Coordinates of C-alpha atoms and ligand atoms in Angstrom, one line a residue:
M1483 CA 101.3 151.4 83.8
K1484 CA 102.3 147.8 83.5
P1485 CA 99.7 145.4 83.0
E1486 CA 98.9 143.0 85.8
L1487 CA 100.8 139.7 85.4
G1488 CA 99.0 136.4 86.0
T1489 CA 95.8 137.4 84.2
E1490 CA 94.4 135.7 81.0
E1491 CA 95.7 138.6 78.9
H1492 CA 99.1 138.5 80.6
P1493 CA 99.9 135.0 81.9
L1494 CA 102.8 134.3 83.9
R1495 CA 105.3 132.3 81.7
V1496 CA 107.1 129.7 83.6
A1497 CA 110.1 127.7 82.5
V1498 CA 110.6 124.2 84.5
V1499 CA 114.0 122.7 83.8
G1500 CA 113.7 118.9 84.4
S1501 CA 110.7 116.7 84.2
G1502 CA 111.1 114.5 87.2
P1503 CA 108.6 114.5 90.2
A1504 CA 110.4 117.5 91.3
G1505 CA 109.4 119.6 88.3
F1506 CA 105.8 118.2 87.9
Y1507 CA 105.1 118.8 91.3
V1508 CA 106.0 122.5 90.9
A1509 CA 104.0 122.7 87.6
E1510 CA 100.8 121.1 89.3
H1511 CA 101.0 123.5 92.2
L1512 CA 101.3 126.6 89.7
L1513 CA 98.6 125.3 87.3
K1514 CA 96.3 124.7 90.0
S1515 CA 96.6 128.3 91.6
D1516 CA 94.3 131.3 90.8
V1517 CA 97.1 133.3 88.9
H1518 CA 97.0 132.2 85.2
V1519 CA 100.1 130.5 84.6
E1520 CA 101.6 128.7 81.5
V1521 CA 104.3 126.3 81.8
D1522 CA 106.8 125.0 79.5
M1523 CA 108.9 122.1 80.9
F1524 CA 112.3 121.2 79.4
D1525 CA 114.3 117.9 79.6
R1526 CA 117.5 117.2 78.0
L1527 CA 116.4 113.6 77.6
P1528 CA 114.0 112.7 75.1
T1529 CA 111.5 111.0 77.4
P1530 CA 110.1 112.8 80.8
F1531 CA 109.7 111.6 84.3
G1532 CA 113.5 111.8 85.2
L1533 CA 114.2 109.4 87.9
V1534 CA 110.7 107.6 87.8
R1535 CA 111.9 106.4 84.7
F1536 CA 115.8 106.1 85.0
G1537 CA 116.0 105.7 88.8
V1538 CA 113.2 103.7 90.3
A1539 CA 113.7 100.1 90.1
P1540 CA 112.3 98.2 87.4
D1541 CA 111.0 95.5 89.9
H1542 CA 109.1 98.5 91.5
L1543 CA 106.3 98.9 88.8
K1544 CA 103.8 100.2 91.4
I1545 CA 105.9 103.1 92.3
K1546 CA 106.1 104.2 88.8
S1547 CA 102.3 104.5 88.5
V1548 CA 102.8 108.0 89.8
T1549 CA 103.2 108.9 86.2
R1550 CA 99.3 108.9 85.9
V1551 CA 99.3 111.9 88.2
F1552 CA 102.0 113.5 85.9
D1553 CA 100.0 112.4 83.0
R1554 CA 97.1 114.5 84.0
I1555 CA 99.2 117.6 84.7
A1556 CA 100.6 117.4 81.3
K1557 CA 97.0 117.1 79.9
N1558 CA 96.4 120.7 81.1
P1559 CA 96.4 123.3 77.9
A1560 CA 98.7 125.6 79.7
F1561 CA 101.5 123.0 79.9
R1562 CA 104.0 122.1 77.2
F1563 CA 106.7 119.6 77.5
Y1564 CA 110.0 119.9 75.4
G1565 CA 112.0 116.8 75.6
N1566 CA 115.6 116.5 74.0
V1567 CA 116.3 119.8 74.6
E1568 CA 119.3 120.8 76.8
I1569 CA 119.3 124.1 78.7
G1570 CA 122.8 125.5 78.5
N1571 CA 123.3 123.6 74.9
D1572 CA 120.2 123.9 72.5
I1573 CA 118.5 126.9 74.6
R1574 CA 120.8 129.0 76.7
L1575 CA 119.8 130.3 79.9
D1576 CA 119.8 133.8 78.4
D1577 CA 117.2 133.0 76.0
L1578 CA 115.1 131.7 79.0
R1579 CA 115.4 135.3 80.6
D1580 CA 114.4 136.7 77.6
L1581 CA 111.3 134.3 77.2
Y1582 CA 110.0 133.6 80.8
H1583 CA 109.2 135.6 83.9
Q1584 CA 110.3 132.8 85.9
I1585 CA 112.8 129.7 85.7
C1586 CA 112.4 126.8 88.2
F1587 CA 115.4 124.5 88.2
A1588 CA 114.3 120.8 89.0
T1589 CA 117.4 119.1 87.6
G1590 CA 117.9 116.6 90.3
A1591 CA 121.4 115.2 91.4
Q1592 CA 123.1 113.6 88.2
T1593 CA 126.1 112.6 89.4
D1594 CA 127.4 110.4 92.3
R1595 CA 129.5 110.8 95.6
Q1596 CA 132.9 109.0 95.8
M1597 CA 134.1 106.9 98.5
G1598 CA 137.6 108.8 98.3
I1599 CA 139.7 105.4 98.8
P1600 CA 142.7 104.3 97.1
G1601 CA 141.8 101.9 94.0
E1602 CA 138.2 103.3 93.7
D1603 CA 139.0 103.9 89.9
L1604 CA 140.2 100.4 89.2
P1605 CA 138.3 98.4 86.2
R1606 CA 135.2 96.8 87.6
S1607 CA 134.7 99.5 90.4
H1608 CA 131.7 101.5 89.4
A1609 CA 129.3 104.2 90.7
A1610 CA 125.9 102.3 91.5
T1611 CA 123.9 105.4 89.8
E1612 CA 125.7 104.2 86.4
F1613 CA 124.5 100.7 87.0
V1614 CA 121.1 101.9 87.8
A1615 CA 120.8 104.1 84.8
W1616 CA 122.2 101.2 82.5
Y1617 CA 119.7 98.7 83.9
N1618 CA 116.7 101.3 83.7
G1619 CA 117.5 102.1 79.7
H1620 CA 119.1 105.6 80.3
P1621 CA 120.4 106.5 76.8
D1622 CA 123.5 108.0 78.0
Y1623 CA 124.5 104.8 79.9
R1624 CA 123.4 102.0 77.7
D1625 CA 126.6 101.3 76.2
C1626 CA 128.1 101.0 79.7
E1627 CA 129.9 97.7 80.5
F1628 CA 129.5 95.7 83.8
D1629 CA 131.4 92.3 83.9
L1630 CA 128.8 90.2 85.3
S1631 CA 131.0 87.2 84.9
A1632 CA 132.2 88.2 88.2
E1633 CA 131.1 86.1 91.0
R1634 CA 131.6 88.3 94.2
V1635 CA 130.0 91.7 94.2
A1636 CA 130.3 94.2 96.8
V1637 CA 127.9 97.0 97.4
V1638 CA 129.1 99.7 99.3
G1639 CA 126.4 101.7 101.4
V1640 CA 123.1 100.5 102.9
G1641 CA 120.7 103.0 101.6
N1642 CA 117.4 102.4 99.1
V1643 CA 119.8 102.6 96.0
A1644 CA 122.1 99.9 97.5
V1645 CA 119.1 97.9 98.1
D1646 CA 117.9 98.0 94.8
V1647 CA 121.1 97.1 93.1
A1648 CA 121.7 94.3 95.4
R1649 CA 118.0 93.0 94.6
I1650 CA 118.6 93.2 91.1
L1651 CA 121.9 91.6 91.0
C1652 CA 119.9 88.7 92.8
R1653 CA 116.9 88.5 90.8
T1654 CA 116.3 85.2 88.8
P1655 CA 115.9 85.8 85.2
E1656 CA 112.1 84.6 85.5
E1657 CA 111.6 87.8 88.0
L1658 CA 113.4 90.0 85.8
L1659 CA 111.0 89.3 82.7
E1660 CA 108.2 90.5 84.9
T1661 CA 109.9 94.0 85.1
D1662 CA 110.5 96.8 82.7
I1663 CA 114.3 96.3 82.9
A1664 CA 116.2 97.5 79.7
E1665 CA 116.6 94.5 77.1
H1666 CA 120.3 94.9 77.0
A1667 CA 120.4 94.6 81.0
L1668 CA 118.0 91.7 80.9
E1669 CA 120.1 89.8 78.4
A1670 CA 123.5 90.4 80.6
L1671 CA 121.9 89.6 83.9
K1672 CA 120.2 86.4 82.5
N1673 CA 124.0 85.2 81.9
S1674 CA 125.1 86.6 85.1
R1675 CA 127.7 84.5 87.2
V1676 CA 127.1 86.6 90.3
R1677 CA 126.9 84.2 93.3
E1678 CA 127.7 86.4 96.4
V1679 CA 126.7 89.9 96.9
Y1680 CA 127.5 91.9 99.8
M1681 CA 126.2 95.2 101.1
L1682 CA 128.3 97.3 103.3
G1683 CA 127.2 99.6 106.0
R1684 CA 129.6 101.8 107.7
R1685 CA 127.6 102.3 110.7
G1686 CA 125.3 99.7 112.7
P1687 CA 121.7 98.4 111.9
L1688 CA 119.7 100.9 113.5
Q1689 CA 121.5 103.9 111.5
A1690 CA 121.0 101.7 107.9
A1691 CA 119.4 104.3 105.5
F1692 CA 117.2 101.8 103.9
T1693 CA 113.4 101.8 104.8
N1694 CA 111.6 98.8 106.3
P1695 CA 109.6 97.7 103.2
E1696 CA 112.7 97.6 101.2
A1697 CA 114.9 95.7 103.6
R1698 CA 111.8 93.1 104.0
E1699 CA 112.0 92.3 100.2
L1700 CA 115.7 91.3 100.5
G1701 CA 114.2 88.4 102.7
E1702 CA 112.0 87.4 100.1
L1703 CA 114.2 87.0 97.2
K1704 CA 113.6 83.7 95.4
G1705 CA 117.0 83.3 94.1
A1706 CA 119.0 84.5 97.2
D1707 CA 119.5 83.6 100.7
I1708 CA 119.9 86.4 103.0
H1709 CA 122.8 86.4 105.5
V1710 CA 123.7 88.9 108.3
P1711 CA 126.6 87.9 110.7
A1712 CA 125.3 87.5 114.1
E1713 CA 127.7 89.9 115.7
E1714 CA 127.2 92.6 113.5
A1715 CA 123.4 92.3 113.6
R1716 CA 123.7 93.0 117.4
L1717 CA 123.4 96.6 118.5
D1718 CA 126.5 98.2 120.1
P1719 CA 125.9 100.1 123.6
L1720 CA 125.5 103.3 122.0
S1721 CA 122.6 102.2 119.5
A1722 CA 121.1 100.2 122.1
A1723 CA 120.7 103.3 124.2
E1724 CA 119.6 105.3 121.5
L1725 CA 116.8 102.8 120.4
D1726 CA 115.6 102.5 124.0
A1727 CA 115.2 106.3 124.5
S1728 CA 113.4 106.4 120.9
E1729 CA 109.7 106.1 120.6
D1730 CA 110.2 105.5 116.9
D1731 CA 108.6 102.3 115.9
T1732 CA 109.9 102.1 112.6
L1733 CA 113.5 102.0 114.0
R1734 CA 112.5 99.0 116.2
K1735 CA 111.3 97.1 113.3
K1736 CA 114.1 97.7 111.2
V1737 CA 116.5 96.3 113.8
E1738 CA 114.1 93.3 114.0
I1739 CA 113.8 92.8 110.3
I1740 CA 117.6 92.7 110.4
Q1741 CA 118.2 90.5 113.3
D1742 CA 115.7 87.9 112.0
F1743 CA 117.8 88.0 109.0
A1744 CA 120.8 86.9 111.3
E1745 CA 118.8 84.0 112.6
R1746 CA 117.8 82.7 109.3
E1747 CA 119.2 79.0 108.0
P1748 CA 120.3 79.0 104.4
E1749 CA 117.9 77.6 102.0
G1750 CA 120.6 76.4 99.3
K1751 CA 119.3 79.2 96.7
P1752 CA 121.5 79.7 94.1
R1753 CA 122.8 83.2 95.5
R1754 CA 123.7 84.5 98.8
L1755 CA 123.1 88.2 99.8
T1756 CA 125.0 89.3 102.9
L1757 CA 124.5 92.3 104.8
R1758 CA 127.7 93.5 106.8
F1759 CA 127.6 96.3 109.3
L1760 CA 130.1 98.4 111.1
V1761 CA 132.8 98.0 108.1
S1762 CA 134.4 100.6 105.9
P1763 CA 136.2 99.9 102.6
I1764 CA 139.4 101.5 103.0
E1765 CA 141.4 100.2 99.7
L1766 CA 140.8 98.3 96.3
F1767 CA 143.4 96.0 95.1
A1768 CA 143.8 94.6 91.5
G1769 CA 144.0 91.1 90.5
E1770 CA 146.5 89.8 87.7
D1771 CA 143.9 91.3 85.0
G1772 CA 144.1 94.8 86.4
G1773 CA 140.6 94.8 87.7
V1774 CA 139.0 94.9 91.3
R1775 CA 139.9 91.4 93.2
T1776 CA 140.3 92.5 96.7
M1777 CA 138.4 95.0 98.9
R1778 CA 140.2 95.9 102.2
I1779 CA 137.6 96.8 104.8
E1780 CA 138.2 98.1 108.3
K1781 CA 135.9 97.3 111.1
N1782 CA 134.3 100.2 112.6
E1783 CA 132.8 101.4 116.4
L1784 CA 130.4 104.0 116.7
V1785 CA 131.0 107.4 118.6
S1786 CA 128.5 110.0 119.2
D1787 CA 129.1 113.7 119.4
G1788 CA 125.5 114.2 120.9
E1789 CA 123.7 114.9 117.6
R1790 CA 125.1 112.3 115.2
T1791 CA 126.6 108.8 115.8
S1792 CA 129.5 108.6 113.2
P1793 CA 131.6 105.5 112.4
R1794 CA 135.2 105.3 113.7
G1795 CA 137.9 102.9 112.4
T1796 CA 139.3 100.3 114.9
G1797 CA 142.6 99.4 112.6
R1798 CA 141.2 96.0 112.6
T1799 CA 141.0 95.0 108.8
E1800 CA 139.7 92.0 106.7
D1801 CA 140.4 91.4 103.1
L1802 CA 137.0 90.8 101.0
P1803 CA 137.7 88.8 97.9
V1804 CA 135.4 90.7 95.4
D1805 CA 135.7 90.9 91.7
L1806 CA 133.1 93.8 90.9
V1807 CA 132.2 96.7 93.1
F1808 CA 129.5 99.3 93.1
R1809 CA 129.5 102.3 95.4
S1810 CA 126.1 103.3 96.4
V1811 CA 127.2 106.2 98.8
G1812 CA 124.7 109.0 97.4
Y1813 CA 124.1 111.3 94.5
R1814 CA 125.2 114.7 94.1
G1815 CA 124.0 117.6 92.4
V1816 CA 125.7 119.3 89.3
H1817 CA 126.6 123.0 88.6
I1818 CA 124.7 124.7 86.0
D1819 CA 126.5 127.7 84.2
G1820 CA 125.3 130.9 85.2
I1821 CA 123.6 129.7 88.4
P1822 CA 125.2 129.7 91.9
F1823 CA 126.2 126.5 93.2
H1824 CA 127.1 125.2 96.9
E1825 CA 130.3 123.0 96.1
R1826 CA 130.0 121.2 99.3
W1827 CA 126.8 120.4 99.6
G1828 CA 126.2 119.8 95.9
V1829 CA 123.0 122.0 95.8
I1830 CA 122.0 125.4 94.4
P1831 CA 121.8 127.9 97.2
N1832 CA 118.0 128.9 98.2
E1833 CA 115.6 130.2 100.6
A1834 CA 112.6 128.1 100.3
G1835 CA 113.0 127.5 96.6
R1836 CA 114.3 131.0 95.8
V1837 CA 117.8 130.9 94.5
T1838 CA 119.9 133.3 96.5
D1839 CA 123.2 135.0 95.7
P1840 CA 126.1 133.2 97.6
D1841 CA 127.5 136.7 98.6
T1842 CA 124.5 138.8 99.7
A1843 CA 122.2 135.6 100.7
K1844 CA 119.5 137.7 98.7
P1845 CA 117.0 136.1 96.2
L1846 CA 117.8 136.4 92.6
P1847 CA 114.4 137.5 91.2
G1848 CA 112.8 134.9 88.9
M1849 CA 115.1 132.0 89.6
Y1850 CA 114.0 129.2 91.6
V1851 CA 114.7 125.3 92.6
S1852 CA 112.8 122.4 93.6
G1853 CA 113.8 118.6 94.3
W1854 CA 117.3 117.3 95.0
I1855 CA 119.0 120.3 93.3
K1856 CA 117.4 122.2 96.2
R1857 CA 117.7 120.3 99.2
G1858 CA 120.1 117.4 98.3
P1859 CA 119.6 113.7 97.4
S1860 CA 117.1 112.4 100.2
G1861 CA 113.5 111.6 100.3
V1862 CA 111.0 109.5 98.4
I1863 CA 109.0 110.5 95.3
G1864 CA 106.3 112.2 97.4
T1865 CA 108.8 114.2 99.4
N1866 CA 109.0 116.4 96.1
K1867 CA 105.3 117.2 96.5
K1868 CA 105.8 119.3 99.7
D1869 CA 109.1 120.5 98.2
G1870 CA 107.5 121.6 95.0
T1871 CA 104.5 123.3 96.8
E1872 CA 106.9 125.3 98.8
T1873 CA 108.9 126.7 95.7
A1874 CA 105.7 127.1 93.9
T1875 CA 104.2 129.2 96.7
A1876 CA 107.3 131.2 96.9
M1877 CA 107.2 131.7 93.1
L1878 CA 103.3 132.9 93.5
E1879 CA 104.2 135.1 96.3
D1880 CA 106.7 136.8 94.0
V1881 CA 104.3 137.5 91.3
A1882 CA 102.2 139.4 93.6
T1883 CA 105.2 141.5 94.5
S1884 CA 106.4 141.9 91.0
S1885 CA 109.7 140.4 91.8
V1886 CA 110.0 138.6 88.3
L1887 CA 112.3 138.5 85.4
A1888 CA 111.6 141.0 82.7
P1889 CA 111.6 138.9 79.5
T1890 CA 111.7 140.7 76.0
S1891 CA 109.7 138.2 74.2
P1892 CA 107.3 136.2 76.6
D1893 CA 105.3 135.0 73.5
P1894 CA 104.5 131.1 73.6
A1895 CA 104.6 131.1 69.7
A1896 CA 108.0 132.8 69.5
I1897 CA 109.3 130.2 72.3
D1898 CA 108.0 127.3 70.4
T1899 CA 109.7 128.7 67.2
L1900 CA 113.0 129.2 68.8
V1901 CA 113.1 125.8 70.4
R1902 CA 112.2 123.9 67.1
A1903 CA 114.9 125.9 65.1
R1904 CA 117.7 125.0 67.7
Q1905 CA 116.5 121.2 68.3
P1906 CA 114.3 119.9 65.4
S1907 CA 114.3 116.5 67.0
L1908 CA 112.4 117.9 69.9
V1909 CA 109.9 115.5 71.8
T1910 CA 106.6 116.8 72.7
Y1911 CA 104.3 115.3 75.4
E1912 CA 102.1 114.2 72.6
D1913 CA 105.2 112.2 71.2
W1914 CA 105.7 111.0 74.4
T1915 CA 102.3 109.5 74.6
R1916 CA 103.0 107.9 71.3
L1917 CA 106.2 106.3 72.5
D1918 CA 104.6 105.2 75.7
A1919 CA 101.9 103.1 73.9
L1920 CA 104.4 101.5 71.6
E1921 CA 106.7 100.6 74.6
L1922 CA 103.7 99.0 76.2
A1923 CA 103.0 97.2 72.9
R1924 CA 106.4 95.8 72.5
G1925 CA 106.1 94.7 76.2
E1926 CA 102.8 92.9 75.3
V1927 CA 104.6 91.0 72.4
A1928 CA 107.5 90.1 74.7
G1929 CA 105.3 88.9 77.7
R1930 CA 106.5 91.8 79.6
P1931 CA 105.0 95.0 81.2
R1932 CA 107.2 97.5 78.8
V1933 CA 110.0 97.2 76.5
K1934 CA 111.9 100.6 76.8
F1935 CA 113.2 102.6 73.8
T1936 CA 116.8 103.2 75.0
S1937 CA 118.6 105.4 72.4
R1938 CA 117.9 108.7 71.0
V1939 CA 118.0 107.0 67.5
E1940 CA 115.4 104.4 68.4
I1941 CA 113.2 107.2 69.8
R1942 CA 113.4 109.4 66.9
E1943 CA 113.0 106.4 64.4
A1944 CA 109.9 105.0 66.4
L1945 CA 108.3 108.4 66.2
A1946 CA 109.1 108.9 62.5
E1947 CA 107.3 105.4 61.7
A1948 CA 104.4 106.0 64.2
Ligands
NAP3207 P1 121.0 107.3 101.3 O1 119.8 107.1 101.4 O2 121.6 108.7 101.5 O3 122.3 106.1 101.7 C1 123.6 106.4 101.4 C2 124.3 105.2 101.9 O4 125.7 105.4 101.8 C3 124.3 105.4 103.6 O5 124.1 104.0 104.0 C4 125.5 106.1 103.9 O6 125.9 105.7 105.2 C5 126.2 105.3 102.9 N1 127.6 105.9 102.7 C6 127.9 107.5 102.5 N2 128.9 107.8 102.4 C7 129.7 106.5 102.7 C8 131.3 106.4 102.9 N3 132.3 107.2 102.5 N4 131.4 105.0 102.9 C9 130.5 103.9 103.0 N5 129.2 104.3 103.2 C10 128.9 105.4 103.0 O7 121.3 107.5 99.6 P2 120.6 106.6 98.3 O8 120.5 105.2 98.8 O9 121.6 107.1 97.0 O10 119.2 107.0 98.2 C11 118.9 108.5 97.8 C12 117.4 108.8 97.9 O11 116.7 108.1 97.1 C13 117.2 108.3 99.4 O12 116.2 109.3 99.9 C14 116.5 107.1 99.4 O13 115.5 106.6 100.1 C15 115.6 107.3 98.1 N6 115.4 106.2 97.2 C16 114.1 105.5 97.7 C17 113.7 104.3 97.2 C18 112.4 103.8 97.3 O14 111.6 104.4 97.9 N7 112.3 102.3 97.2 C19 114.8 103.7 96.0 C20 115.7 104.3 95.9 C21 116.2 105.5 96.4 P3 125.9 106.7 106.4 O15 124.3 106.6 106.8 O16 126.7 106.1 107.6 O17 126.1 107.9 106.0

């Protein structure tokens, strides 16, 4: 008879791939359960926390304090962190199958969506996700270059990422000093010549994807006046009727915030941030130097199919002079070799966190997902708690029915030996704790909250010295 799994003698061995909020919340729920679970968390980056470190805006330090929760989870003796270890490269998926009873992918959405318009790939037209990763000190993006000698910048999209990008572009050097923005970005932004920032929404104020606190912040910038053309702040008849019928006070407030912006007089701040609505970029044109110089936008009207209110081009166009473009039209998940992938949705097909076979729609035993790779790039950090709980609950239910993988060597020591052999520069949680202290100490010297290490080499050297 097979020994019972999930006991002290035979703990359930789980690999979580990805150390952002989605991964940590799955680990938390598993480790809190009555089942005896041991969790190994892998990340291809040498530091933990995913988008909390590399996505959350550097001036939103409070949001990042969620890492204290993750610290507590990581202190559990049944938890190990293997940073700088890439699954599919250093460790194969088949290795994981040999070592663990369950594998949960919490790899997020690692690339961006495109606008799909001519000129999108011109120099000085970028994905906002790359700019975000660059200013947050992501090691793979630190060498990116963004031409901040540009005076006019368009940010396409009106989600929270677009708001972050616009806000960072508008921050004064003094404000940036109070953030944990990467040193290279701080230097570049100090010398920025950006004067005019446009955020472009293809639908109206009612449909703007940003949340109210984020919208409000745009009206409180020290270095930038906020502006909304009055005619674009007004609701079209369809949206007005929708708002009338809605009991959602948040929506009402959002419209009020935007309409208040439209009434403001400029205070003569050095920069201007303009929110535009009901406009879609339809083409980017190059200037003499080959880089973006003009964005053609088309005025939209809204149409409804009863379920969704969509933009429809009116044929009326306008040429907007811009020298730098960031498209912020959403993130997208990336296919993992050996795991099914839903190309259109950019997610791993799943049923409540159980990875499913796309042909049969049946769960693949032992394989799970959580976070953006499970549900798509939506929601805030806290959304992942509920999501992680759902996945972890499915995992625990499957232990009860013995629907798990059949690893040949689920021995924690064997795993450790294998990982160390394949990636001698791996970073443990204890290493991270030392790095964290070093970054904070560097911050103290510089009069900043933190000065991040932004390359793998820097991290290796810092750990070797510490
Ligand atoms: P998002 O909220 O989905 O916003 C995407 C924006 O792009 C929307 O305005 C969307 O307009 C627009 N868009 C999409 N395709 C377009 C196209 N072809 N042309 C023009 N516009 C287009 O995505 P996100 O801003 O990347 O944020 C991802 C998630 O992270 C969100 O859940 C967000 O709330 C969260 N987040 C939260 C914070 C925070 O809490 N402070 C910060 C950053 C991110 P439509 O609505 O018309 O589709």
